[in-house]
Structures are given as structure tokens and as C-alpha cells.
mmCIF file of C-alpha atoms in Angstrom:
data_model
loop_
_atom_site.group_PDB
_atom_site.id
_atom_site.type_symbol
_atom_site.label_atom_id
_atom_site.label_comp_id
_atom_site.label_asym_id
_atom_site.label_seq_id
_atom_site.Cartn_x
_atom_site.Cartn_y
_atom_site.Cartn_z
ATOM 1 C CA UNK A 1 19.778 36.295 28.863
ATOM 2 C CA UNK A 2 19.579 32.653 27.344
ATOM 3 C CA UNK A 3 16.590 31.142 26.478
ATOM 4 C CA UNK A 4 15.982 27.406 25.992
ATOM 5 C CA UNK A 5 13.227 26.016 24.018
ATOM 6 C CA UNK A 6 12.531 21.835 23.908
ATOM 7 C CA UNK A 7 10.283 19.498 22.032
ATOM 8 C CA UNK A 8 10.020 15.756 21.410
ATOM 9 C CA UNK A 9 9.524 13.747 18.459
ATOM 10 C CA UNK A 10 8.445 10.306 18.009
ATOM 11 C CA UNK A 11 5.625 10.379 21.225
ATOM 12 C CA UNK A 12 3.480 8.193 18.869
ATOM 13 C CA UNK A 13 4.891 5.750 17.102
ATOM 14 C CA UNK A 14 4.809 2.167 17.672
ATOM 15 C CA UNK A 15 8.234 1.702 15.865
ATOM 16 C CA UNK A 16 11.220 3.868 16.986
ATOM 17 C CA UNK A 17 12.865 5.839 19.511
ATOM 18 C CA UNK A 18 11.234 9.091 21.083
ATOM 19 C CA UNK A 19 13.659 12.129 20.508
ATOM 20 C CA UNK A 20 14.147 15.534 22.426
ATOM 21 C CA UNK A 21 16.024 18.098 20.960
ATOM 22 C CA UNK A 22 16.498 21.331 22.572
ATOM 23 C CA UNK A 23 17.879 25.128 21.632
ATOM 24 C CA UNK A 24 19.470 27.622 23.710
ATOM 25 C CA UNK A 25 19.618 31.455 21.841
ATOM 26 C CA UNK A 26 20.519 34.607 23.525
ATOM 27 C CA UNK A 27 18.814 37.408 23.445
ATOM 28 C CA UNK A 28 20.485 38.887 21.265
ATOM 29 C CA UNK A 29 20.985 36.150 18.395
ATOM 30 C CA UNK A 30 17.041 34.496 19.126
ATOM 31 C CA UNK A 31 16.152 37.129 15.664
ATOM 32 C CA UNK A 32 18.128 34.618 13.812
ATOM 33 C CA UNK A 33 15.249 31.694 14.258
ATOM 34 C CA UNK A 34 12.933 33.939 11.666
ATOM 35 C CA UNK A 35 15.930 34.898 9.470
ATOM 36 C CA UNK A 36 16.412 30.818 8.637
ATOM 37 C CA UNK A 37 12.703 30.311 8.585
ATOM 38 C CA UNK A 38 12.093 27.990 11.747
ATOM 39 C CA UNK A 39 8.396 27.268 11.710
ATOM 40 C CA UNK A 40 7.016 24.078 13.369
ATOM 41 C CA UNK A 41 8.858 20.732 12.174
ATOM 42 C CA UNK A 42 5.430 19.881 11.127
ATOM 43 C CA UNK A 43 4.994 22.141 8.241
ATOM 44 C CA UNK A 44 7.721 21.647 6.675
ATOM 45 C CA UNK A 45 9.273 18.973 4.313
ATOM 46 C CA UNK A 46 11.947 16.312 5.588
ATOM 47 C CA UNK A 47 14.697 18.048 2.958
ATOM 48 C CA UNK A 48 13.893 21.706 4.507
ATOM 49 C CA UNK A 49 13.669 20.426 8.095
ATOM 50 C CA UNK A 50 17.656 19.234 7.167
ATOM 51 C CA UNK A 51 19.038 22.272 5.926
ATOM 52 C CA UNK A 52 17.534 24.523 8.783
ATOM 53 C CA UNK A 53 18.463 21.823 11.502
ATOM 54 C CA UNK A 54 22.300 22.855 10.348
ATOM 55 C CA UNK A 55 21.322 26.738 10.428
ATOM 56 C CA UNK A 56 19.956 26.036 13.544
ATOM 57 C CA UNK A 57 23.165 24.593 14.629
ATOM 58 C CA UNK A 58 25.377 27.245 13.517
ATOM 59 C CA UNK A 59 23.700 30.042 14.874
ATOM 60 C CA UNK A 60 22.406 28.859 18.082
ATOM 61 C CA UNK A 61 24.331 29.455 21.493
ATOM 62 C CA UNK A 62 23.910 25.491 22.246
ATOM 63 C CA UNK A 63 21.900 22.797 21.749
ATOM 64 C CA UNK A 64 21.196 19.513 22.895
ATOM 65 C CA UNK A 65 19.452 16.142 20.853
ATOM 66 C CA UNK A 66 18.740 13.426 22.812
ATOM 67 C CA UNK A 67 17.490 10.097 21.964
ATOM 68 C CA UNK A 68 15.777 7.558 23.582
ATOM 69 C CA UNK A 69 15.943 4.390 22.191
ATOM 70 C CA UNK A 70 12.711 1.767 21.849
ATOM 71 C CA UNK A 71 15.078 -0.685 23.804
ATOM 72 C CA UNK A 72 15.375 1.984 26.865
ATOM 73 C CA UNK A 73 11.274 2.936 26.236
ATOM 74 C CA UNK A 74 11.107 -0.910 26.873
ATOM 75 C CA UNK A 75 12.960 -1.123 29.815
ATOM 76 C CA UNK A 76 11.506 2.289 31.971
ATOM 77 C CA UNK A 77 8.028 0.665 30.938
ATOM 78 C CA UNK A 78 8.320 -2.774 32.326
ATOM 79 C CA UNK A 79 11.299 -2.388 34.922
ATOM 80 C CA UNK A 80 10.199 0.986 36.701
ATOM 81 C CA UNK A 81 6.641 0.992 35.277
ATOM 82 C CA UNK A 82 7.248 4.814 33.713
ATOM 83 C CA UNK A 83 4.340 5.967 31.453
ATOM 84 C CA UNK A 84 5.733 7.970 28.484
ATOM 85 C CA UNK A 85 4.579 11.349 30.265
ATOM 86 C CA UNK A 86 6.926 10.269 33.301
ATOM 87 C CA UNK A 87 10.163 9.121 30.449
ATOM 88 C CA UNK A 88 9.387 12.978 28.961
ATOM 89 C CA UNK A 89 9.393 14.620 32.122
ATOM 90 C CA UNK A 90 12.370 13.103 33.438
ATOM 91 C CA UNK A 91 14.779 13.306 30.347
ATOM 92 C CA UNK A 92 12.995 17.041 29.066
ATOM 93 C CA UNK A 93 14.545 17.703 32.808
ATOM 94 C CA UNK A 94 17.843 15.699 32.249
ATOM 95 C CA UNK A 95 18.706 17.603 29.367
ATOM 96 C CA UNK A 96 17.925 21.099 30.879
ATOM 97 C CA UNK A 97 20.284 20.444 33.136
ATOM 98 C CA UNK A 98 23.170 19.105 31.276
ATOM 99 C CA UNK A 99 23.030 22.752 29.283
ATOM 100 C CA UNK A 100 25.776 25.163 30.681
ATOM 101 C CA UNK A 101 25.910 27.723 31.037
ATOM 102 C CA UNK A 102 22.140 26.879 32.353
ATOM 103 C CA UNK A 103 19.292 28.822 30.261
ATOM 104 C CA UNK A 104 17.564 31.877 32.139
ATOM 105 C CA UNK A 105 14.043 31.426 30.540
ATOM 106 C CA UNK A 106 12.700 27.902 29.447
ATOM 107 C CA UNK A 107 9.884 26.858 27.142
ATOM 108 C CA UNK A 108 8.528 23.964 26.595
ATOM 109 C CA UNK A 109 6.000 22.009 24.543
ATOM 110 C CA UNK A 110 3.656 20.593 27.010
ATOM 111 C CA UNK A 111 2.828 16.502 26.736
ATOM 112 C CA UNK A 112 0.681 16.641 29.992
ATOM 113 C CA UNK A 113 -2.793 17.552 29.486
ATOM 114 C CA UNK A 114 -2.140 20.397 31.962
ATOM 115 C CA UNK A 115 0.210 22.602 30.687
ATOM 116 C CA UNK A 116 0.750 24.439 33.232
ATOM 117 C CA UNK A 117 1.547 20.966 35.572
ATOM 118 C CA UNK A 118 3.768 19.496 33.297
ATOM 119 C CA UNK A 119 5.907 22.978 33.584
ATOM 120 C CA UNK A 120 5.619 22.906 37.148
ATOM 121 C CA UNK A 121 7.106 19.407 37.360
ATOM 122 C CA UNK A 122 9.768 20.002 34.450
ATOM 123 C CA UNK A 123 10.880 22.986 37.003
ATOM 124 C CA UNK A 124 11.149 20.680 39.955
ATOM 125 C CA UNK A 125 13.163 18.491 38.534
ATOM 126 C CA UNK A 126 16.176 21.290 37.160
ATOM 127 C CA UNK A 127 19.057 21.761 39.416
ATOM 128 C CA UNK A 128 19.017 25.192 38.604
ATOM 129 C CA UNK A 129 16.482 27.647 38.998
ATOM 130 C CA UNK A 130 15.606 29.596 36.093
ATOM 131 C CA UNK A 131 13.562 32.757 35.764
ATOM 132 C CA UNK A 132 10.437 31.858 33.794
ATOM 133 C CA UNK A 133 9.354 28.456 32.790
ATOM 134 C CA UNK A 134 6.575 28.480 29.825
ATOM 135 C CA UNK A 135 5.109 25.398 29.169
ATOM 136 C CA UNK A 136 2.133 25.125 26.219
ATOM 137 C CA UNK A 137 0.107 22.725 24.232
ATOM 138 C CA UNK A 138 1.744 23.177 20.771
ATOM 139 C CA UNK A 139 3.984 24.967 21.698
ATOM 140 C CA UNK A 140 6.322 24.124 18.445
ATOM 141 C CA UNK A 141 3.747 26.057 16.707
ATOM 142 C CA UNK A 142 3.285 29.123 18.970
ATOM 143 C CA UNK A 143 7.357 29.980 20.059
ATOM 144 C CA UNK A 144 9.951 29.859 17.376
ATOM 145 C CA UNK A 145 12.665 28.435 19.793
ATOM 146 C CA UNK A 146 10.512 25.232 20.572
ATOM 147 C CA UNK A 147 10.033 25.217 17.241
ATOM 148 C CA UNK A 148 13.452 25.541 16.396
ATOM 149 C CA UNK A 149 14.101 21.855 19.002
ATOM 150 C CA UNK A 150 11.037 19.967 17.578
ATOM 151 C CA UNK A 151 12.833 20.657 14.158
ATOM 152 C CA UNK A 152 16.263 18.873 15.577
ATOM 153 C CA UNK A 153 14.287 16.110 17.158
ATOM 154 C CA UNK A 154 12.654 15.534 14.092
ATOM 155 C CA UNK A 155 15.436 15.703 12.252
ATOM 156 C CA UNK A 156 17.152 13.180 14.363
ATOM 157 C CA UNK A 157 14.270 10.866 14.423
ATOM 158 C CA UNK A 158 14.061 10.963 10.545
ATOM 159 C CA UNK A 159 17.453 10.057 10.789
ATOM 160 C CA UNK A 160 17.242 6.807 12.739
ATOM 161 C CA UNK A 161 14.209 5.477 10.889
ATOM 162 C CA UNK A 162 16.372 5.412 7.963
ATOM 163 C CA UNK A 163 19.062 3.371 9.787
ATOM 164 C CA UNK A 164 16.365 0.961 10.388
ATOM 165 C CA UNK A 165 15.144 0.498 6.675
ATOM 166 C CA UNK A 166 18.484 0.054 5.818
ATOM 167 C CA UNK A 167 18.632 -3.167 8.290
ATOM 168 C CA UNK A 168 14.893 -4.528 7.878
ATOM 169 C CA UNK A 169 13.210 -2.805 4.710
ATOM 170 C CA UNK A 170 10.287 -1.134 4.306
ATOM 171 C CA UNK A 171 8.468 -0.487 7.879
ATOM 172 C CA UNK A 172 6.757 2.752 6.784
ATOM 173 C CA UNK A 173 6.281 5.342 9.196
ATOM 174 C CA UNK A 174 6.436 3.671 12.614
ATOM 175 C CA UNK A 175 2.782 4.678 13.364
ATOM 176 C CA UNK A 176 0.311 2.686 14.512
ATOM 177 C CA UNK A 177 -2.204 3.412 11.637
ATOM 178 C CA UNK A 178 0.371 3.123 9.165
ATOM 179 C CA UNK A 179 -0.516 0.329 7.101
ATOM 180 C CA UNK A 180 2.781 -0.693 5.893
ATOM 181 C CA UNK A 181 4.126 -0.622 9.935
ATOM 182 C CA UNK A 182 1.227 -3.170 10.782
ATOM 183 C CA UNK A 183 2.211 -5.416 7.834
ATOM 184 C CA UNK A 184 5.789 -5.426 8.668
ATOM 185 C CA UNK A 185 5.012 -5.935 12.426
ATOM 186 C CA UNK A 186 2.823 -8.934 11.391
ATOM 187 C CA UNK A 187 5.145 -10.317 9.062
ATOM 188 C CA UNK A 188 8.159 -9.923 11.143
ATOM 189 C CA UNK A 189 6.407 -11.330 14.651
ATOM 190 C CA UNK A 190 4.585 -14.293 12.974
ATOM 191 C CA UNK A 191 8.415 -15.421 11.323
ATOM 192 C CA UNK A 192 9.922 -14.604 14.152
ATOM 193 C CA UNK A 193 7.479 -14.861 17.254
ATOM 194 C CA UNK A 194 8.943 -12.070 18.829
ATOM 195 C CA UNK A 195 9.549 -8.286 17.862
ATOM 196 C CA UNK A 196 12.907 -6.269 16.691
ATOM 197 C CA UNK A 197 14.386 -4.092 19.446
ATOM 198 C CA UNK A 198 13.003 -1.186 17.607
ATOM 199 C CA UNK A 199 9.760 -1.944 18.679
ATOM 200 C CA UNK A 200 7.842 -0.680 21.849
ATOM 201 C CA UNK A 201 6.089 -3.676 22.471
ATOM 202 C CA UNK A 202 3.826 -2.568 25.248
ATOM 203 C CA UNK A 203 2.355 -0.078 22.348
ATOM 204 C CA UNK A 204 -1.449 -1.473 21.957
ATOM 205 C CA UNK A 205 -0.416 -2.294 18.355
ATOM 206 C CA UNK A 206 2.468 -4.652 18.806
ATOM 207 C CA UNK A 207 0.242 -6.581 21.620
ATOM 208 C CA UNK A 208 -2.844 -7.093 19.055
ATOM 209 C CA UNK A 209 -0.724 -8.117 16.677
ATOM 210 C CA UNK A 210 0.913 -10.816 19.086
ATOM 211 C CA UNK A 211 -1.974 -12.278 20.129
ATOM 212 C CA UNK A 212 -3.172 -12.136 16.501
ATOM 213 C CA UNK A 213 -0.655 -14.838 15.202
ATOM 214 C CA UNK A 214 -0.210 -16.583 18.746
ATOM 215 C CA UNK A 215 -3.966 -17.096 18.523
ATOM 216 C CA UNK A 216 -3.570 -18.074 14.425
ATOM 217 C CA UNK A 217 -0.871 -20.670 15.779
ATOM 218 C CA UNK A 218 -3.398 -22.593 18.235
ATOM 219 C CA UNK A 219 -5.984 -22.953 15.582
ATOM 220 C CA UNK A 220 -3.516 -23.856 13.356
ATOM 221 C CA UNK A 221 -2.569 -26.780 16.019
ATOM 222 C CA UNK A 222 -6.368 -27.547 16.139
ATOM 223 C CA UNK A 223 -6.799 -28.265 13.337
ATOM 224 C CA UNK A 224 -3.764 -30.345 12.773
ATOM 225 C CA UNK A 225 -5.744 -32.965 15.691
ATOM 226 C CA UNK A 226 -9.367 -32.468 13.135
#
């Protein structure tokens, strides 16, 4: 019996890519997820997430980490008008079914508001068919195996916001309430009238901030003419 646990990371943020990592244990090796003390990604510190991502990856049966990039967030937004439920759904499903041998049970953390509907549409959308599908708000918290993918997507995610500061500086945490990720967005889009690619710029934030300096432009031109 294989069982598959998945969970996202980086649903919020106005600055980076959104991450799904997923963890398939059998049966009989799932004891090891308490033995390297996987506990939601949440609770624990970037340096302990690390070293129990690696256990993680030594003792599972498989996993996957897959990550989709502010650039491709972008594109399913404007080009085939996908909320980010929809871009969960579809790629929560597209990396259930690259696993193989496929998992027997599955359980998810739930982004829909339903729980129950967003595990009904995750099944739909396998080309397998499993034999239980468990889908739960906070689920990271409540089953050790989700908690064991939201640590590798967080993990991953950590990851790639470090790439960026390495290429634009300080940009804080990517969140929208961040004050150092407004500050950089504002400095950045009023030098450069237009965002970095690892910005989703249909995020509410990134569209005040625009109209912001465009309108801080036209009163600067107005005032030129006074």
C-alpha cells in the first residue's frame, strides 16, 4: 500500500513561484515521518525544514517537487483566465499522476473552501483510480505525510527566493504585507515602469502599486505645464 500526501507553498505571495511538493511512503516505512520529526513546515525553522527535507528524501518511496514559476502564474492568469484554485487543481493532479508506481491512498491539503470538492475534483482529474482520496483544510498540520510535502515545497520555495536576492537584493518575504516587498515593488516599478518576471502582477498589490507611480507620473507632468 503507498500513500501519497501533497501540499503547496507560496499560495500567497505577491513575489515568487507557487510550489507543490509531494511524498509517497509505504505502509510499511510511513513510521519513519515521526522518527525524523515531520511536523507542519510551518512550525519549524528554515535550517530544520532543510535537514528533514533530505531525511524525507532518503527514506521516502518517491517524491515529487514541482514548481510553478510567477512567469507561468502570469501566463494561466491572463492567457486561459485560471484562478490560482484552478493552477492548484490542475498541477496537484499533474503530479499525482506522473508518480509510478501510482499511490493507493492520497491526501491532500485542501485550497478550496470545500474540502471535500476540491478532493472530488483532484480525483477526476488522476488517470488512475486510487482507493481513498482525503482532502482537508490544514491538512499539513493534521497528516504527517502532507506534512512531510508542505515541508519539500517549502523547502524549495525558500530556495528560489534566495536565487532572487542574489539577482535583485533585498525583496523580503514576497508577501503582500511585507513591508520591505512593497518598497522594493515600488522602487523597482517606478525605475523601471514595469515589474521583474518574478512578480505576479495581477496580485492586487503589484496593480496598486502601478497605478500608484503611473498616477505620481501624470501629476508630475501637470505640474511641469503650472
Amino acid at each position: 500500500m503507498r500513500i501519497a500526501g501533497v501540499d503547496e507553498a507560496g499560495r500567497g505571495p505577491v513575489i515568487g513561484p507557487l510550489v507543490i511538493g509531494c511524498v509517497v511512503y509505504s505502509e510499511e516505512k510511513i513510521h519513519y515521518l515521526d522518527q525524523i520529526g515531520v511536523d507542519d513546515s510551518k512550525t519549524l525553522s528554515p535550517r530544520k525544514r532543510e535537514i528533514i527535507a533530505e531525511k524525507i528524501k532518503e527514506t521516502c518511496d518517491n517524491f515529487e517537487i514541482y514548481i510553478l514559476t510567477p512567469e507561468q502564474i502570469n501566463k494561466l492568469h491572463y492567457q486561459n483566465h485560471l484562478t490560482l484554485n484552478q493552477m492548484e487543481e490542475r498541477f496537484f493532479a499533474e503530479v499525482l499522476n506522473s508518480l509510478k508506481p501510482h499511490p493507493d491512498k492520497i491526501f491532500l491539503d485542501a485550497c478550496d473552501t470545500k474540502e471535500d470538492r476540491f478532493g472530488q475534483t483532484i480525483g477526476s482529474m488522476l488517470s488512475f483510480k486510487p482507493k481513498k482520496v482525503v482532502s482537508k483544510h490544514h491538512g499539513d498540520s493534521i497528516f504527517r505525510i502532507v506534512g512531510a510535502g508542505s515541508i519539500l515545497a517549502k523547502t524549495a520555495r525558500d530556495l528560489e527566493i534566495q536565487r532572487y536576492k542574489e539577482i535583485y537584493g533585498e525583496i523580503g518575504s514576497g508577501y503582500p504585507s511585507d513591508p520591505t516587498t512593497q518598497r522594493f515593488l515600488y522602487k523597482y516599478y517606478k525605475t523601471h515602469l514595469k515589474f521583474p518576471p518574478i512578480v505576479r502582477t495581477w496580485w492586487k498589490t503589484a496593480e496598486d502599486i502601478q497605478k500608484k507611480v503611473n498616477l505620481e507620473r501624470t501629476q508630475k507632468k501637470l505640474s511641469d505645464f503650472t
